[in-house]
Amino acid sequence: MCCPGEGVSWWGERSRTYPSPVTVGQDDAVHPTVVHAYSALSVAEPQDREAVRTVTSVFDARAIAAQAPRRPDWEAMRTAVMTDLLRAKFGQHPELAAVLLATGDATLVYEEQSYFWGDRGGPGRNWTGRLLELVRSELRSRQAGWT
């Protein structure tokens, strides 16, 4: 779905909450969604990471992580972690990579109320959209034999 003058709206099956298991981390843990993985990696204690990873709902995953102590370096690394998670999602799910590649060179607008990750109806920083554009470029580069 297109948003004239704004690029391609990014939600639904392409979102971070879409059920597309990703295998990440030092222990190669499988997380049901990117949100589960991101939330799990944000917490300091292994038992909290496991609780986040194994809960069914993304809302519960976020809630558990919000109550748990955060990694002290989280703010400095969260964008890099999200980049790696999106790379994992689209690298491990070729059908989703095809959807991302089908957006061509469009600006990707991530529809979320988060000022940092989403567009928040216009004033947001849209970091998810920016990172998706980066991952799309990397996928295209790989297809062309560059990496």
Short mmCIF file of C-alpha atoms in Angstrom, two decimals, residues 20-88:
data_model
loop_
_atom_site.label_atom_id
_atom_site.label_comp_id
_atom_site.label_asym_id
_atom_site.label_seq_id
_atom_site.Cartn_x
_atom_site.Cartn_y
_atom_site.Cartn_z
CA SER A 20 8.54 -15.05 11.36
CA PRO A 21 10.86 -16.92 13.72
CA VAL A 22 14.43 -15.64 13.85
CA THR A 23 17.44 -17.51 15.17
CA VAL A 24 19.87 -15.11 16.84
CA GLY A 25 22.20 -14.60 19.74
CA GLN A 26 25.18 -16.40 21.16
CA ASP A 27 23.02 -19.41 21.96
CA ASP A 28 21.23 -19.48 18.56
CA ALA A 29 17.88 -19.11 20.30
CA VAL A 30 14.77 -19.13 18.14
CA HIS A 31 12.45 -16.17 18.76
CA PRO A 32 8.89 -16.10 17.36
CA THR A 33 9.24 -12.52 16.07
CA VAL A 34 11.77 -9.72 15.77
CA VAL A 35 10.02 -8.00 18.68
CA HIS A 36 10.55 -11.06 20.87
CA ALA A 37 14.24 -11.16 19.96
CA TYR A 38 14.75 -7.41 20.41
CA SER A 39 12.97 -7.42 23.76
CA ALA A 40 14.85 -10.51 24.96
CA LEU A 41 18.22 -9.10 23.97
CA SER A 42 17.46 -5.85 25.80
CA VAL A 43 17.28 -7.43 29.26
CA ALA A 44 20.22 -8.16 31.54
CA GLU A 45 19.31 -11.51 33.08
CA PRO A 46 19.21 -14.85 31.22
CA GLN A 47 15.99 -15.97 32.93
CA ASP A 48 14.25 -12.76 31.78
CA ARG A 49 15.52 -13.29 28.20
CA GLU A 50 14.07 -16.79 28.25
CA ALA A 51 10.74 -15.57 29.64
CA VAL A 52 10.50 -12.98 26.86
CA ARG A 53 11.52 -15.49 24.18
CA THR A 54 8.94 -18.10 25.17
CA VAL A 55 5.87 -15.96 25.73
CA THR A 56 3.29 -16.10 22.92
CA SER A 57 2.25 -12.48 22.49
CA VAL A 58 4.49 -9.62 21.35
CA PHE A 59 2.64 -7.42 23.83
CA ASP A 60 3.56 -9.79 26.66
CA ALA A 61 7.15 -9.96 25.40
CA ARG A 62 7.39 -6.16 25.55
CA ALA A 63 5.73 -6.06 28.97
CA ILE A 64 8.07 -8.64 30.49
CA ALA A 65 11.11 -6.84 29.08
CA ALA A 66 9.84 -3.49 30.35
CA GLN A 67 9.66 -4.89 33.90
CA ALA A 68 13.09 -6.55 33.79
CA PRO A 69 16.44 -4.82 34.36
CA ARG A 70 17.90 -3.60 31.05
CA ARG A 71 21.39 -4.23 29.83
CA PRO A 72 23.45 -1.20 30.89
CA ASP A 73 24.69 -0.68 27.30
CA TRP A 74 21.28 -1.09 25.66
CA GLU A 75 20.71 2.50 24.51
CA ALA A 76 24.08 2.54 22.77
CA MET A 77 23.51 -0.74 20.93
CA ARG A 78 19.76 -0.99 20.29
CA THR A 79 19.87 0.31 16.72
CA ALA A 80 22.69 -2.08 15.77
CA VAL A 81 20.77 -4.96 17.37
CA MET A 82 17.63 -4.10 15.41
CA THR A 83 19.69 -3.96 12.21
CA ASP A 84 21.04 -7.46 12.87
CA LEU A 85 17.55 -8.75 13.70
CA LEU A 86 16.08 -7.39 10.47
CA ARG A 87 18.98 -8.92 8.54
CA ALA A 88 18.24 -12.24 10.23
#
